[in-house]
PDB file of C-alpha atoms in Angstrom:
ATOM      1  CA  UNK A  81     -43.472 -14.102  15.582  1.00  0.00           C
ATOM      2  CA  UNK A  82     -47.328 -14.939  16.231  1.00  0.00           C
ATOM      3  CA  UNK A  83     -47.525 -12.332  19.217  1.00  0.00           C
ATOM      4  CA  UNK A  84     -46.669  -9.634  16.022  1.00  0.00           C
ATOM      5  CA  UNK A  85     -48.394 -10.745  13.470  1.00  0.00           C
ATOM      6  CA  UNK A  86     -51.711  -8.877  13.878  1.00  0.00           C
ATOM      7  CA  UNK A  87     -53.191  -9.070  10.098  1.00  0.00           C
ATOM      8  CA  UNK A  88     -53.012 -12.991  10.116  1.00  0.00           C
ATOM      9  CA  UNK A  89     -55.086 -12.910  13.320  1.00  0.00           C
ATOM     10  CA  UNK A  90     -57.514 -10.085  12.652  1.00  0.00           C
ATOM     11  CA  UNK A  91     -58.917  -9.965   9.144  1.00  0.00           C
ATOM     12  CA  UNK A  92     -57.956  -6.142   8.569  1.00  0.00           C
ATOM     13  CA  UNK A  93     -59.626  -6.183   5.121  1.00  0.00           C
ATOM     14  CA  UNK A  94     -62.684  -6.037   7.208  1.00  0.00           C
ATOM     15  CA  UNK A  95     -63.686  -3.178   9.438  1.00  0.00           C
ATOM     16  CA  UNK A  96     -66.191  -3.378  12.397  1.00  0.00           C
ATOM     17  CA  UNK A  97     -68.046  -0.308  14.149  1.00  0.00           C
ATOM     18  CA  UNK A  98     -69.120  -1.446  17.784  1.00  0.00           C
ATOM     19  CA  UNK A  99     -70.573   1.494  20.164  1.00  0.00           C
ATOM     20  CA  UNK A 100     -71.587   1.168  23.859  1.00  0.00           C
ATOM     21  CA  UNK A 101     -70.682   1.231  27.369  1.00  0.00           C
ATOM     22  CA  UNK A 102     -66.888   0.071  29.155  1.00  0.00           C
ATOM     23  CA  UNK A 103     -67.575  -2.867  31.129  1.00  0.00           C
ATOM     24  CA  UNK A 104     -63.799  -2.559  32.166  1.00  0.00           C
ATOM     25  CA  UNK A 105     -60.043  -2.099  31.193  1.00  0.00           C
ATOM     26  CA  UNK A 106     -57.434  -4.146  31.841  1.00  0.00           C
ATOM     27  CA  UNK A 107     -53.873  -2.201  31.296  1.00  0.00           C
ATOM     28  CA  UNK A 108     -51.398  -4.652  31.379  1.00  0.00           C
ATOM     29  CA  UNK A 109     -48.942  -6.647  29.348  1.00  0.00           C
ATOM     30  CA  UNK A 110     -48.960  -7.833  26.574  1.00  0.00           C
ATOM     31  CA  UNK A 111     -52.067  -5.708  25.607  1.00  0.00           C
ATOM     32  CA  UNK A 112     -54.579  -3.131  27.070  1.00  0.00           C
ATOM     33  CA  UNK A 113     -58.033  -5.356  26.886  1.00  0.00           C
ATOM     34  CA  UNK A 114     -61.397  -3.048  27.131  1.00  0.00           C
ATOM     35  CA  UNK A 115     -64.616  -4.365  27.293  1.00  0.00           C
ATOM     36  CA  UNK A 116     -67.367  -2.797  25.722  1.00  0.00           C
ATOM     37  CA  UNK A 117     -70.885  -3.987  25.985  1.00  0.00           C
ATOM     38  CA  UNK A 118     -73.575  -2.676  23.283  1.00  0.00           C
ATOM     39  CA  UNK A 119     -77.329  -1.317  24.204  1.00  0.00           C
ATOM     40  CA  UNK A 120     -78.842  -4.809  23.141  1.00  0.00           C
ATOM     41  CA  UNK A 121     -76.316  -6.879  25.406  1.00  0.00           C
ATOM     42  CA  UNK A 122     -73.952  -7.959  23.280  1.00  0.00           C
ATOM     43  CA  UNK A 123     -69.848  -7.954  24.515  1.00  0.00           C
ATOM     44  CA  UNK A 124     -67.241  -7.029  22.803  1.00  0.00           C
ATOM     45  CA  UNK A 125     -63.393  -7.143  23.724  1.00  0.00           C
ATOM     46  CA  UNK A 126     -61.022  -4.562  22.251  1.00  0.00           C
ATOM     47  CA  UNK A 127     -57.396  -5.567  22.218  1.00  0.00           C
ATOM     48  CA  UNK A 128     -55.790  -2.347  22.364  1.00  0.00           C
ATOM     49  CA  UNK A 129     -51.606  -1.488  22.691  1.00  0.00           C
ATOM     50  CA  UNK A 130     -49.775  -2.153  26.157  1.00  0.00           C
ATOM     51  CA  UNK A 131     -49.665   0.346  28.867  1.00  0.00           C
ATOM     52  CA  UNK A 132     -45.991   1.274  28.063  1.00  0.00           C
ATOM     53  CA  UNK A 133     -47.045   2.264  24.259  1.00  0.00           C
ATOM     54  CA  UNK A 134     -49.633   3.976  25.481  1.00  0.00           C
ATOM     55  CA  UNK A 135     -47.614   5.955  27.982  1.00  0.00           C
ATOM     56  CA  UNK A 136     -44.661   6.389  25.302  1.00  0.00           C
ATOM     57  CA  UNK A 137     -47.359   7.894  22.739  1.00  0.00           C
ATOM     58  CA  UNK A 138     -48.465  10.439  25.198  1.00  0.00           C
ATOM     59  CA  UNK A 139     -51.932   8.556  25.754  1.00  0.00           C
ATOM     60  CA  UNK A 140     -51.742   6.431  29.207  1.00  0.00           C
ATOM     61  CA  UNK A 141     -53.186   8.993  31.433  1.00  0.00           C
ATOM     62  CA  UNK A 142     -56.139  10.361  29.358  1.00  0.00           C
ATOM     63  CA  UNK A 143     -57.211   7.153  28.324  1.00  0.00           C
ATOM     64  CA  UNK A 144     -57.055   6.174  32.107  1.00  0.00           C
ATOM     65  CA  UNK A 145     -59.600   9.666  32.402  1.00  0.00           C
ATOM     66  CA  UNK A 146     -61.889   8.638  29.585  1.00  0.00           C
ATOM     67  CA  UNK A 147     -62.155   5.035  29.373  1.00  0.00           C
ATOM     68  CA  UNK A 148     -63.771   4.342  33.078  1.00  0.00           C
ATOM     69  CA  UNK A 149     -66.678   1.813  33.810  1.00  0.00           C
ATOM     70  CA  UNK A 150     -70.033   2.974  32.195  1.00  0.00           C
ATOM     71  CA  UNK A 151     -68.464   6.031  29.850  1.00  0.00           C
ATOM     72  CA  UNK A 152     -69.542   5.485  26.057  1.00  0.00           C
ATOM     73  CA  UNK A 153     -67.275   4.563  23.522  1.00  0.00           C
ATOM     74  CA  UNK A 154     -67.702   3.773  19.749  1.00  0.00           C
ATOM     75  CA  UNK A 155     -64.846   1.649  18.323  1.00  0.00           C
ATOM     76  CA  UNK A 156     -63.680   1.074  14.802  1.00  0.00           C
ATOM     77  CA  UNK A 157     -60.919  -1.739  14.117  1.00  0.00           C
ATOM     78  CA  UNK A 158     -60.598  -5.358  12.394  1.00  0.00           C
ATOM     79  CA  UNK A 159     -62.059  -8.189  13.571  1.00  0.00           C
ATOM     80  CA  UNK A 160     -60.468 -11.509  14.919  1.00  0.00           C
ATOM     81  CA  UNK A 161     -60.622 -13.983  12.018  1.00  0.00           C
ATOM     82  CA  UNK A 162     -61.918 -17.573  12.924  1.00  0.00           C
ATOM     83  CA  UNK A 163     -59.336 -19.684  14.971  1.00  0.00           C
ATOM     84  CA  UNK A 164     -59.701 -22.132  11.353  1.00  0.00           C
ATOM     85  CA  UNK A 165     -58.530 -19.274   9.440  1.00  0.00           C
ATOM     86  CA  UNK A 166     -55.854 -18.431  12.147  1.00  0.00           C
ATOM     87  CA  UNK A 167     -54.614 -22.127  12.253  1.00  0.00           C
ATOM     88  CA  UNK A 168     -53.985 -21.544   8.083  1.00  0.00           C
ATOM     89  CA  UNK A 169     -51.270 -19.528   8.773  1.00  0.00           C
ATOM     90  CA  UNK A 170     -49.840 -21.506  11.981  1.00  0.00           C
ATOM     91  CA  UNK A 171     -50.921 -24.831  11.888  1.00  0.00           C
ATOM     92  CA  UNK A 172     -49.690 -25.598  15.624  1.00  0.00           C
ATOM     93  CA  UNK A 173     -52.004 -22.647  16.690  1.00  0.00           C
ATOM     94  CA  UNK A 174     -54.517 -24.775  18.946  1.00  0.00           C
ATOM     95  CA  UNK A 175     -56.534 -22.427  20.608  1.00  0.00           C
ATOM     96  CA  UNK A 176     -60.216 -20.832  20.126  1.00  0.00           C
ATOM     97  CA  UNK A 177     -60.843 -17.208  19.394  1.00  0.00           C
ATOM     98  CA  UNK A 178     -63.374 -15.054  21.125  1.00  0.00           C
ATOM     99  CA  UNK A 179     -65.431 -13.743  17.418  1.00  0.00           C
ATOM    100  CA  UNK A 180     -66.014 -10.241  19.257  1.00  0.00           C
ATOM    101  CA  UNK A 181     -62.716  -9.493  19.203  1.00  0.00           C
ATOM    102  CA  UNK A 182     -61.258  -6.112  17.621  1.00  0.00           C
ATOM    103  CA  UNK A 183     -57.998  -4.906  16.935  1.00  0.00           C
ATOM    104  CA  UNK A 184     -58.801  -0.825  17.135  1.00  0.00           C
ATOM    105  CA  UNK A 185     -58.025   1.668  14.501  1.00  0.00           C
ATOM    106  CA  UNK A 186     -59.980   4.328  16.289  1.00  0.00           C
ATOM    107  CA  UNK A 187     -61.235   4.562  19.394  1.00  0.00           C
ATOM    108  CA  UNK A 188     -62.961   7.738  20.844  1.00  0.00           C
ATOM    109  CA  UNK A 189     -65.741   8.650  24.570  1.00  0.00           C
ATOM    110  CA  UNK A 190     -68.891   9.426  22.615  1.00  0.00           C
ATOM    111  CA  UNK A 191     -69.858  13.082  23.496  1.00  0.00           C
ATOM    112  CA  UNK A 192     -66.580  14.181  24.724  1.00  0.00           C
ATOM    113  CA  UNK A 193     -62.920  15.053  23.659  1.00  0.00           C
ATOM    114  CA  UNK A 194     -60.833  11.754  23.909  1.00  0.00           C
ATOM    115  CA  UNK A 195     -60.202  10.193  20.495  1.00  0.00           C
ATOM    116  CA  UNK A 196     -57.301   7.786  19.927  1.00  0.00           C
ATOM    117  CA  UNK A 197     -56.109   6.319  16.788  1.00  0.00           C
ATOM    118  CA  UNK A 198     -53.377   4.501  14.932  1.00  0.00           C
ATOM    119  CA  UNK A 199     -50.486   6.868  13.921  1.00  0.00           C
ATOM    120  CA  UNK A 200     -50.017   5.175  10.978  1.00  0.00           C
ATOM    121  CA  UNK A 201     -52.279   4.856   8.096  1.00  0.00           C
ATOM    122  CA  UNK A 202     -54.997   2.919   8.191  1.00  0.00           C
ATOM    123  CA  UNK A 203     -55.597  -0.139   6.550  1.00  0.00           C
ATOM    124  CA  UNK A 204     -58.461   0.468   3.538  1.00  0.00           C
ATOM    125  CA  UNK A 205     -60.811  -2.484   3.107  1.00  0.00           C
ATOM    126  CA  UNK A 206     -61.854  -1.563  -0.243  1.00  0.00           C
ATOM    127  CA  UNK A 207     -57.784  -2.449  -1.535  1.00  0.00           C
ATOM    128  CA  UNK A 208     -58.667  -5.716  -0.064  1.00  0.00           C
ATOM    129  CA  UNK A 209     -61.566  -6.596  -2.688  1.00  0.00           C
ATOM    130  CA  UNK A 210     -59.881  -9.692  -4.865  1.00  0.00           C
ATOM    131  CA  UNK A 211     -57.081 -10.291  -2.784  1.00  0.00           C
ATOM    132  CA  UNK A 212     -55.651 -13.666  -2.545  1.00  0.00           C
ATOM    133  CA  UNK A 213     -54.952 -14.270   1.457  1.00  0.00           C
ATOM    134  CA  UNK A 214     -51.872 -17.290   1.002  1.00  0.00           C
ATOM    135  CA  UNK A 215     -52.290 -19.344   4.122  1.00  0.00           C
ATOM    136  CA  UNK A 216     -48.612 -20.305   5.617  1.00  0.00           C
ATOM    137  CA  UNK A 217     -47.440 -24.013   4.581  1.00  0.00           C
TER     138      UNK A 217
END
C-alpha cells in the first residue's frame, strides 16, 4: 500500500524546477533513480518509473540515449514531504527522507529532443490552495 501511495510521500500540491547535469541513473526495480547535480553543487535525486514501465511506454531506450553522465536535464515534479509529515499518514513509517527528492512530472535533455512526461494529467498546485491534508489515524 505505502510502495503506491505517491501523494502521501511527495507533497504534489507543490511543484519543484531543478536543472543541471546527470550524475548517474540507476534503472532498476522498484524505481529508475537519476541523479542530477545543479551548477552551484547542490544534488538532487529523481525517483522516476521502473525500467519495465519505461520499456512498456515506449521510453526505455531513448531515455537510456539521453539521460547519460554529464548531459543536462531540467526536471519538474513534487517534492518528498518531511519523513514527520510522511509518518502522519503511517505512523510505523520509521525511516528518514532524503529533502531533494522529486517525484517527476516532466523531465526533458536541455538543448535537445528527449522530453518525457506523465501521460496523465498533471497534478495543479494552485487546486491545492486551502486544502485540508487528513493525516491517517
Amino acid at each position: 500500500y505505502a510502495h503506491h501511495s505517491h501523494p502521501l510521500f511527495y507533497d504534489w500540491c507543490k511543484s519543484v524546477t531543478v536543472e543541471g547535469r546527470v550524475e548517474s541513473v540507476e534503472y532498476k526495480n522498484p524505481h529508475t533513480i537519476i541523479v542530477v547535480r545543479q551548477d552551484d553543487g547542490t544534488v538532487y535525486t529523481v525517483d522516476w518509473m521502473p525500467p519495465d514501465r519505461l520499456t512498456s511506454d515506449g521510453v526505455l531506450e531513448s531515455a537510456k540515449g539521453a539521460l547519460t553522465f554529464g548531459s543536462r536535464v531540467s526536471v519538474t515534479g513534487a517534492p518528498i514531504r518531511p519523513a514527520a509529515e510522511i509518518r502522519g499518514f503511517f505512523p510505523d513509517f520509521k525511516g528518514e527522507v532524503n529533502p531533494r527528492t522529486i517525484d517527476p512530472w516532466v523531465i526533458r535533455r536541455v538543448g535537445d529532443t528527449f522530453s518525457w512526461a506523465v501521460s496523465t494529467p498533471l497534478p495543479d498546485p494552485a487546486k491545492c490552495a486551502g486544502a485540508v491534508k487528513t493525516p491517517a489515524k
